[in-house]
Amino acid sequence: MSRLQGSPSLKRKRQDLALVSESLTDGERILYNLIHSKKDLGIWTGDMKRETNLPDNVVKKSLKLLQSKNLIKEVVNIQNKGRKHYMAAEFEPSKEITGGDWYSEGSLDTDLINLIKDVCLKYIFRQKVVTRDGVLEWSTKSGVFSAEVTTQQIEEILRTLVWMMRSWR
């Protein structure tokens, strides 16, 4: 799903850990505390098993229960898409996990990249000489982006366009 369609706020409020711990079995509590300690980096299931020494069936059952209680969530690790990676529900994945600004839900957001590129080209042809801040200001005022676009993203696209134009000569 492209971020161009708008993304709801994914920020979660921190839950009281004491209340959470009361309703969990020992295995679930151990697993939750481990996952929670990894914050925005999350943890792979293989590392969970190794670090907790819990039996495989306890880990699987606990993960399902923790997910059903919305205490943890599965996240896509862009570097290891085939591995199940989990983090506490209150955290947002770090750029190391998600792939950064150019990725959405584990996939390269080509729609966003192409839109930013097209907007930059349109502005370049209108103005002849442009700056990163000028492109961002113009695009923000005109409302061409429904998702938030950063100065870093504009700069990366402009650098790519300059490189492409130089290679055409």
mmCIF file with all atom_site columns, C-alpha atoms in Angstrom, residues 1-145:
data_model
loop_
_atom_site.group_PDB
_atom_site.id
_atom_site.type_symbol
_atom_site.label_atom_id
_atom_site.label_alt_id
_atom_site.label_comp_id
_atom_site.label_asym_id
_atom_site.label_entity_id
_atom_site.label_seq_id
_atom_site.pdbx_PDB_ins_code
_atom_site.Cartn_x
_atom_site.Cartn_y
_atom_site.Cartn_z
_atom_site.occupancy
_atom_site.B_iso_or_equiv
_atom_site.pdbx_formal_charge
_atom_site.auth_seq_id
_atom_site.auth_comp_id
_atom_site.auth_asym_id
_atom_site.auth_atom_id
_atom_site.pdbx_PDB_model_num
ATOM 1   C CA . MET A 1 1   ? 0.000  0.000   0.000   1.00 0.00 ? 1   MET A CA 1
ATOM 2   C CA . SER A 1 2   ? 1.439  3.319   -0.986  1.00 0.00 ? 2   SER A CA 1
ATOM 3   C CA . ARG A 1 3   ? 1.754  6.142   1.504   1.00 0.00 ? 3   ARG A CA 1
ATOM 4   C CA . LEU A 1 4   ? 0.199  8.392   -1.118  1.00 0.00 ? 4   LEU A CA 1
ATOM 5   C CA . GLN A 1 5   ? -3.199 7.137   -0.005  1.00 0.00 ? 5   GLN A CA 1
ATOM 6   C CA . GLY A 1 6   ? -2.539 8.572   3.452   1.00 0.00 ? 6   GLY A CA 1
ATOM 7   C CA . SER A 1 7   ? -1.476 6.650   6.477   1.00 0.00 ? 7   SER A CA 1
ATOM 8   C CA . PRO A 1 8   ? -3.278 6.637   9.802   1.00 0.00 ? 8   PRO A CA 1
ATOM 9   C CA . SER A 1 9   ? -1.274 7.528   12.825  1.00 0.00 ? 9   SER A CA 1
ATOM 10  C CA . LEU A 1 10  ? 0.461  4.383   13.992  1.00 0.00 ? 10  LEU A CA 1
ATOM 11  C CA . LYS A 1 11  ? 1.729  5.821   17.243  1.00 0.00 ? 11  LYS A CA 1
ATOM 12  C CA . ARG A 1 12  ? 0.699  3.721   20.195  1.00 0.00 ? 12  ARG A CA 1
ATOM 13  C CA . LYS A 1 13  ? 0.451  4.743   23.794  1.00 0.00 ? 13  LYS A CA 1
ATOM 14  C CA . ARG A 1 14  ? 2.760  2.961   26.202  1.00 0.00 ? 14  ARG A CA 1
ATOM 15  C CA . GLN A 1 15  ? 0.816  0.446   28.225  1.00 0.00 ? 15  GLN A CA 1
ATOM 16  C CA . ASP A 1 16  ? 1.406  0.018   31.918  1.00 0.00 ? 16  ASP A CA 1
ATOM 17  C CA . LEU A 1 17  ? 3.844  -2.903  32.117  1.00 0.00 ? 17  LEU A CA 1
ATOM 18  C CA . ALA A 1 18  ? 2.641  -3.913  35.591  1.00 0.00 ? 18  ALA A CA 1
ATOM 19  C CA . LEU A 1 19  ? -0.923 -4.412  34.318  1.00 0.00 ? 19  LEU A CA 1
ATOM 20  C CA . VAL A 1 20  ? 0.342  -6.315  31.284  1.00 0.00 ? 20  VAL A CA 1
ATOM 21  C CA . SER A 1 21  ? 2.493  -8.664  33.372  1.00 0.00 ? 21  SER A CA 1
ATOM 22  C CA . GLU A 1 22  ? -0.381 -9.648  35.669  1.00 0.00 ? 22  GLU A CA 1
ATOM 23  C CA . SER A 1 23  ? -2.337 -11.343 32.893  1.00 0.00 ? 23  SER A CA 1
ATOM 24  C CA . LEU A 1 24  ? 0.581  -13.267 31.352  1.00 0.00 ? 24  LEU A CA 1
ATOM 25  C CA . THR A 1 25  ? 2.083  -16.673 32.097  1.00 0.00 ? 25  THR A CA 1
ATOM 26  C CA . ASP A 1 26  ? 5.778  -16.873 32.972  1.00 0.00 ? 26  ASP A CA 1
ATOM 27  C CA . GLY A 1 27  ? 6.760  -17.831 29.416  1.00 0.00 ? 27  GLY A CA 1
ATOM 28  C CA . GLU A 1 28  ? 4.664  -15.057 27.910  1.00 0.00 ? 28  GLU A CA 1
ATOM 29  C CA . ARG A 1 29  ? 6.077  -12.510 30.369  1.00 0.00 ? 29  ARG A CA 1
ATOM 30  C CA . ILE A 1 30  ? 9.671  -13.548 29.599  1.00 0.00 ? 30  ILE A CA 1
ATOM 31  C CA . LEU A 1 31  ? 9.024  -13.294 25.862  1.00 0.00 ? 31  LEU A CA 1
ATOM 32  C CA . TYR A 1 32  ? 7.187  -9.976  26.137  1.00 0.00 ? 32  TYR A CA 1
ATOM 33  C CA . ASN A 1 33  ? 9.925  -8.437  28.304  1.00 0.00 ? 33  ASN A CA 1
ATOM 34  C CA . LEU A 1 34  ? 12.573 -9.563  25.790  1.00 0.00 ? 34  LEU A CA 1
ATOM 35  C CA . ILE A 1 35  ? 10.634 -8.167  22.817  1.00 0.00 ? 35  ILE A CA 1
ATOM 36  C CA . HIS A 1 36  ? 9.896  -4.929  24.676  1.00 0.00 ? 36  HIS A CA 1
ATOM 37  C CA . SER A 1 37  ? 13.584 -4.502  25.587  1.00 0.00 ? 37  SER A CA 1
ATOM 38  C CA . LYS A 1 38  ? 14.550 -4.463  21.896  1.00 0.00 ? 38  LYS A CA 1
ATOM 39  C CA . LYS A 1 39  ? 12.457 -1.292  21.374  1.00 0.00 ? 39  LYS A CA 1
ATOM 40  C CA . ASP A 1 40  ? 12.329 -0.049  17.742  1.00 0.00 ? 40  ASP A CA 1
ATOM 41  C CA . LEU A 1 41  ? 14.714 -2.714  16.435  1.00 0.00 ? 41  LEU A CA 1
ATOM 42  C CA . GLY A 1 42  ? 12.506 -5.657  17.327  1.00 0.00 ? 42  GLY A CA 1
ATOM 43  C CA . ILE A 1 43  ? 13.764 -9.235  17.440  1.00 0.00 ? 43  ILE A CA 1
ATOM 44  C CA . TRP A 1 44  ? 13.738 -12.291 15.190  1.00 0.00 ? 44  TRP A CA 1
ATOM 45  C CA . THR A 1 45  ? 11.988 -15.442 16.466  1.00 0.00 ? 45  THR A CA 1
ATOM 46  C CA . GLY A 1 46  ? 15.224 -17.440 16.233  1.00 0.00 ? 46  GLY A CA 1
ATOM 47  C CA . ASP A 1 47  ? 16.951 -14.970 18.535  1.00 0.00 ? 47  ASP A CA 1
ATOM 48  C CA . MET A 1 48  ? 13.970 -15.117 20.921  1.00 0.00 ? 48  MET A CA 1
ATOM 49  C CA . LYS A 1 49  ? 14.282 -18.883 21.198  1.00 0.00 ? 49  LYS A CA 1
ATOM 50  C CA . ARG A 1 50  ? 18.037 -18.685 21.751  1.00 0.00 ? 50  ARG A CA 1
ATOM 51  C CA . GLU A 1 51  ? 17.889 -15.876 24.331  1.00 0.00 ? 51  GLU A CA 1
ATOM 52  C CA . THR A 1 52  ? 14.958 -17.241 26.362  1.00 0.00 ? 52  THR A CA 1
ATOM 53  C CA . ASN A 1 53  ? 15.643 -21.001 26.099  1.00 0.00 ? 53  ASN A CA 1
ATOM 54  C CA . LEU A 1 54  ? 11.876 -21.508 25.916  1.00 0.00 ? 54  LEU A CA 1
ATOM 55  C CA . PRO A 1 55  ? 10.551 -24.523 24.000  1.00 0.00 ? 55  PRO A CA 1
ATOM 56  C CA . ASP A 1 56  ? 9.463  -23.874 20.420  1.00 0.00 ? 56  ASP A CA 1
ATOM 57  C CA . ASN A 1 57  ? 5.781  -24.578 21.133  1.00 0.00 ? 57  ASN A CA 1
ATOM 58  C CA . VAL A 1 58  ? 5.765  -22.133 24.092  1.00 0.00 ? 58  VAL A CA 1
ATOM 59  C CA . VAL A 1 59  ? 7.328  -19.413 21.925  1.00 0.00 ? 59  VAL A CA 1
ATOM 60  C CA . LYS A 1 60  ? 4.792  -19.921 19.119  1.00 0.00 ? 60  LYS A CA 1
ATOM 61  C CA . LYS A 1 61  ? 1.809  -20.026 21.489  1.00 0.00 ? 61  LYS A CA 1
ATOM 62  C CA . SER A 1 62  ? 3.038  -16.994 23.439  1.00 0.00 ? 62  SER A CA 1
ATOM 63  C CA . LEU A 1 63  ? 3.609  -14.960 20.254  1.00 0.00 ? 63  LEU A CA 1
ATOM 64  C CA . LYS A 1 64  ? 0.048  -15.676 19.083  1.00 0.00 ? 64  LYS A CA 1
ATOM 65  C CA . LEU A 1 65  ? -1.395 -14.686 22.452  1.00 0.00 ? 65  LEU A CA 1
ATOM 66  C CA . LEU A 1 66  ? 0.716  -11.517 22.734  1.00 0.00 ? 66  LEU A CA 1
ATOM 67  C CA . GLN A 1 67  ? -0.373 -10.513 19.216  1.00 0.00 ? 67  GLN A CA 1
ATOM 68  C CA . SER A 1 68  ? -4.033 -11.208 19.980  1.00 0.00 ? 68  SER A CA 1
ATOM 69  C CA . LYS A 1 69  ? -3.740 -8.899  23.021  1.00 0.00 ? 69  LYS A CA 1
ATOM 70  C CA . ASN A 1 70  ? -2.121 -6.248  20.793  1.00 0.00 ? 70  ASN A CA 1
ATOM 71  C CA . LEU A 1 71  ? 1.009  -6.204  22.954  1.00 0.00 ? 71  LEU A CA 1
ATOM 72  C CA . ILE A 1 72  ? 3.342  -7.057  20.084  1.00 0.00 ? 72  ILE A CA 1
ATOM 73  C CA . LYS A 1 73  ? 3.242  -6.806  16.309  1.00 0.00 ? 73  LYS A CA 1
ATOM 74  C CA . GLU A 1 74  ? 4.968  -8.558  13.450  1.00 0.00 ? 74  GLU A CA 1
ATOM 75  C CA . VAL A 1 75  ? 7.098  -6.204  11.355  1.00 0.00 ? 75  VAL A CA 1
ATOM 76  C CA . VAL A 1 76  ? 8.809  -6.640  8.008   1.00 0.00 ? 76  VAL A CA 1
ATOM 77  C CA . ASN A 1 77  ? 12.579 -6.485  8.288   1.00 0.00 ? 77  ASN A CA 1
ATOM 78  C CA . ILE A 1 78  ? 13.740 -5.238  4.891   1.00 0.00 ? 78  ILE A CA 1
ATOM 79  C CA . GLN A 1 79  ? 17.076 -7.061  5.293   1.00 0.00 ? 79  GLN A CA 1
ATOM 80  C CA . ASN A 1 80  ? 15.498 -10.430 6.168   1.00 0.00 ? 80  ASN A CA 1
ATOM 81  C CA . LYS A 1 81  ? 12.018 -10.558 4.665   1.00 0.00 ? 81  LYS A CA 1
ATOM 82  C CA . GLY A 1 82  ? 11.684 -14.308 5.173   1.00 0.00 ? 82  GLY A CA 1
ATOM 83  C CA . ARG A 1 83  ? 12.240 -14.127 8.939   1.00 0.00 ? 83  ARG A CA 1
ATOM 84  C CA . LYS A 1 84  ? 9.479  -13.293 11.370  1.00 0.00 ? 84  LYS A CA 1
ATOM 85  C CA . HIS A 1 85  ? 10.421 -10.202 13.320  1.00 0.00 ? 85  HIS A CA 1
ATOM 86  C CA . TYR A 1 86  ? 8.434  -8.844  16.282  1.00 0.00 ? 86  TYR A CA 1
ATOM 87  C CA . MET A 1 87  ? 8.410  -5.681  18.366  1.00 0.00 ? 87  MET A CA 1
ATOM 88  C CA . ALA A 1 88  ? 6.278  -4.221  21.140  1.00 0.00 ? 88  ALA A CA 1
ATOM 89  C CA . ALA A 1 89  ? 3.150  -2.610  19.717  1.00 0.00 ? 89  ALA A CA 1
ATOM 90  C CA . GLU A 1 90  ? 3.993  0.796   21.203  1.00 0.00 ? 90  GLU A CA 1
ATOM 91  C CA . PHE A 1 91  ? 7.144  1.214   19.088  1.00 0.00 ? 91  PHE A CA 1
ATOM 92  C CA . GLU A 1 92  ? 7.541  2.203   15.457  1.00 0.00 ? 92  GLU A CA 1
ATOM 93  C CA . PRO A 1 93  ? 10.199 0.265   13.505  1.00 0.00 ? 93  PRO A CA 1
ATOM 94  C CA . SER A 1 94  ? 13.544 1.986   13.020  1.00 0.00 ? 94  SER A CA 1
ATOM 95  C CA . LYS A 1 95  ? 14.862 2.857   9.556   1.00 0.00 ? 95  LYS A CA 1
ATOM 96  C CA . GLU A 1 96  ? 17.229 -0.121  9.809   1.00 0.00 ? 96  GLU A CA 1
ATOM 97  C CA . ILE A 1 97  ? 14.161 -2.374  9.895   1.00 0.00 ? 97  ILE A CA 1
ATOM 98  C CA . THR A 1 98  ? 11.843 -0.604  7.437   1.00 0.00 ? 98  THR A CA 1
ATOM 99  C CA . GLY A 1 99  ? 14.398 0.456   4.823   1.00 0.00 ? 99  GLY A CA 1
ATOM 100 C CA . GLY A 1 100 ? 13.903 4.171   5.429   1.00 0.00 ? 100 GLY A CA 1
ATOM 101 C CA . ASP A 1 101 ? 11.781 6.818   3.778   1.00 0.00 ? 101 ASP A CA 1
ATOM 102 C CA . TRP A 1 102 ? 11.602 5.096   0.408   1.00 0.00 ? 102 TRP A CA 1
ATOM 103 C CA . TYR A 1 103 ? 9.912  1.945   1.733   1.00 0.00 ? 103 TYR A CA 1
ATOM 104 C CA . SER A 1 104 ? 6.305  1.368   2.715   1.00 0.00 ? 104 SER A CA 1
ATOM 105 C CA . GLU A 1 105 ? 5.208  -1.875  4.373   1.00 0.00 ? 105 GLU A CA 1
ATOM 106 C CA . GLY A 1 106 ? 8.461  -3.570  3.382   1.00 0.00 ? 106 GLY A CA 1
ATOM 107 C CA . SER A 1 107 ? 8.342  -2.674  -0.304  1.00 0.00 ? 107 SER A CA 1
ATOM 108 C CA . LEU A 1 108 ? 10.027 0.073   -2.278  1.00 0.00 ? 108 LEU A CA 1
ATOM 109 C CA . ASP A 1 109 ? 7.424  2.835   -2.671  1.00 0.00 ? 109 ASP A CA 1
ATOM 110 C CA . THR A 1 110 ? 7.896  3.468   -6.386  1.00 0.00 ? 110 THR A CA 1
ATOM 111 C CA . ASP A 1 111 ? 4.664  5.498   -6.588  1.00 0.00 ? 111 ASP A CA 1
ATOM 112 C CA . LEU A 1 112 ? 6.043  8.017   -4.106  1.00 0.00 ? 112 LEU A CA 1
ATOM 113 C CA . ILE A 1 113 ? 9.455  8.092   -5.791  1.00 0.00 ? 113 ILE A CA 1
ATOM 114 C CA . ASN A 1 114 ? 7.933  8.696   -9.224  1.00 0.00 ? 114 ASN A CA 1
ATOM 115 C CA . LEU A 1 115 ? 5.593  11.376  -7.902  1.00 0.00 ? 115 LEU A CA 1
ATOM 116 C CA . ILE A 1 116 ? 8.443  13.283  -6.222  1.00 0.00 ? 116 ILE A CA 1
ATOM 117 C CA . LYS A 1 117 ? 10.561 12.932  -9.370  1.00 0.00 ? 117 LYS A CA 1
ATOM 118 C CA . ASP A 1 118 ? 7.736  14.242  -11.568 1.00 0.00 ? 118 ASP A CA 1
ATOM 119 C CA . VAL A 1 119 ? 7.063  17.186  -9.247  1.00 0.00 ? 119 VAL A CA 1
ATOM 120 C CA . CYS A 1 120 ? 10.782 18.058  -9.174  1.00 0.00 ? 120 CYS A CA 1
ATOM 121 C CA . LEU A 1 121 ? 11.007 17.920  -12.984 1.00 0.00 ? 121 LEU A CA 1
ATOM 122 C CA . LYS A 1 122 ? 7.899  20.065  -13.378 1.00 0.00 ? 122 LYS A CA 1
ATOM 123 C CA . TYR A 1 123 ? 9.333  22.684  -11.025 1.00 0.00 ? 123 TYR A CA 1
ATOM 124 C CA . ILE A 1 124 ? 12.761 22.569  -12.708 1.00 0.00 ? 124 ILE A CA 1
ATOM 125 C CA . PHE A 1 125 ? 11.246 23.204  -16.153 1.00 0.00 ? 125 PHE A CA 1
ATOM 126 C CA . ARG A 1 126 ? 9.193  26.093  -14.750 1.00 0.00 ? 126 ARG A CA 1
ATOM 127 C CA . GLN A 1 127 ? 11.992 27.808  -12.831 1.00 0.00 ? 127 GLN A CA 1
ATOM 128 C CA . LYS A 1 128 ? 15.150 26.743  -14.762 1.00 0.00 ? 128 LYS A CA 1
ATOM 129 C CA . VAL A 1 129 ? 17.263 27.095  -11.572 1.00 0.00 ? 129 VAL A CA 1
ATOM 130 C CA . VAL A 1 130 ? 15.980 25.454  -8.397  1.00 0.00 ? 130 VAL A CA 1
ATOM 131 C CA . THR A 1 131 ? 16.925 24.624  -4.845  1.00 0.00 ? 131 THR A CA 1
ATOM 132 C CA . ARG A 1 132 ? 15.837 21.755  -2.673  1.00 0.00 ? 132 ARG A CA 1
ATOM 133 C CA . ASP A 1 133 ? 14.013 24.144  -0.341  1.00 0.00 ? 133 ASP A CA 1
ATOM 134 C CA . GLY A 1 134 ? 12.347 25.893  -3.278  1.00 0.00 ? 134 GLY A CA 1
ATOM 135 C CA . VAL A 1 135 ? 10.962 22.629  -4.629  1.00 0.00 ? 135 VAL A CA 1
ATOM 136 C CA . LEU A 1 136 ? 9.732  21.612  -1.179  1.00 0.00 ? 136 LEU A CA 1
ATOM 137 C CA . GLU A 1 137 ? 8.121  24.998  -0.519  1.00 0.00 ? 137 GLU A CA 1
ATOM 138 C CA . TRP A 1 138 ? 6.391  25.046  -3.911  1.00 0.00 ? 138 TRP A CA 1
ATOM 139 C CA . SER A 1 139 ? 5.153  21.457  -3.603  1.00 0.00 ? 139 SER A CA 1
ATOM 140 C CA . THR A 1 140 ? 3.881  22.047  -0.062  1.00 0.00 ? 140 THR A CA 1
ATOM 141 C CA . LYS A 1 141 ? 2.013  25.222  -1.038  1.00 0.00 ? 141 LYS A CA 1
ATOM 142 C CA . SER A 1 142 ? 0.468  23.593  -4.091  1.00 0.00 ? 142 SER A CA 1
ATOM 143 C CA . GLY A 1 143 ? -0.563 20.498  -2.107  1.00 0.00 ? 143 GLY A CA 1
ATOM 144 C CA . VAL A 1 144 ? 0.703  17.974  -4.644  1.00 0.00 ? 144 VAL A CA 1
ATOM 145 C CA . PHE A 1 145 ? 1.724  15.459  -1.955  1.00 0.00 ? 145 PHE A CA 1
#
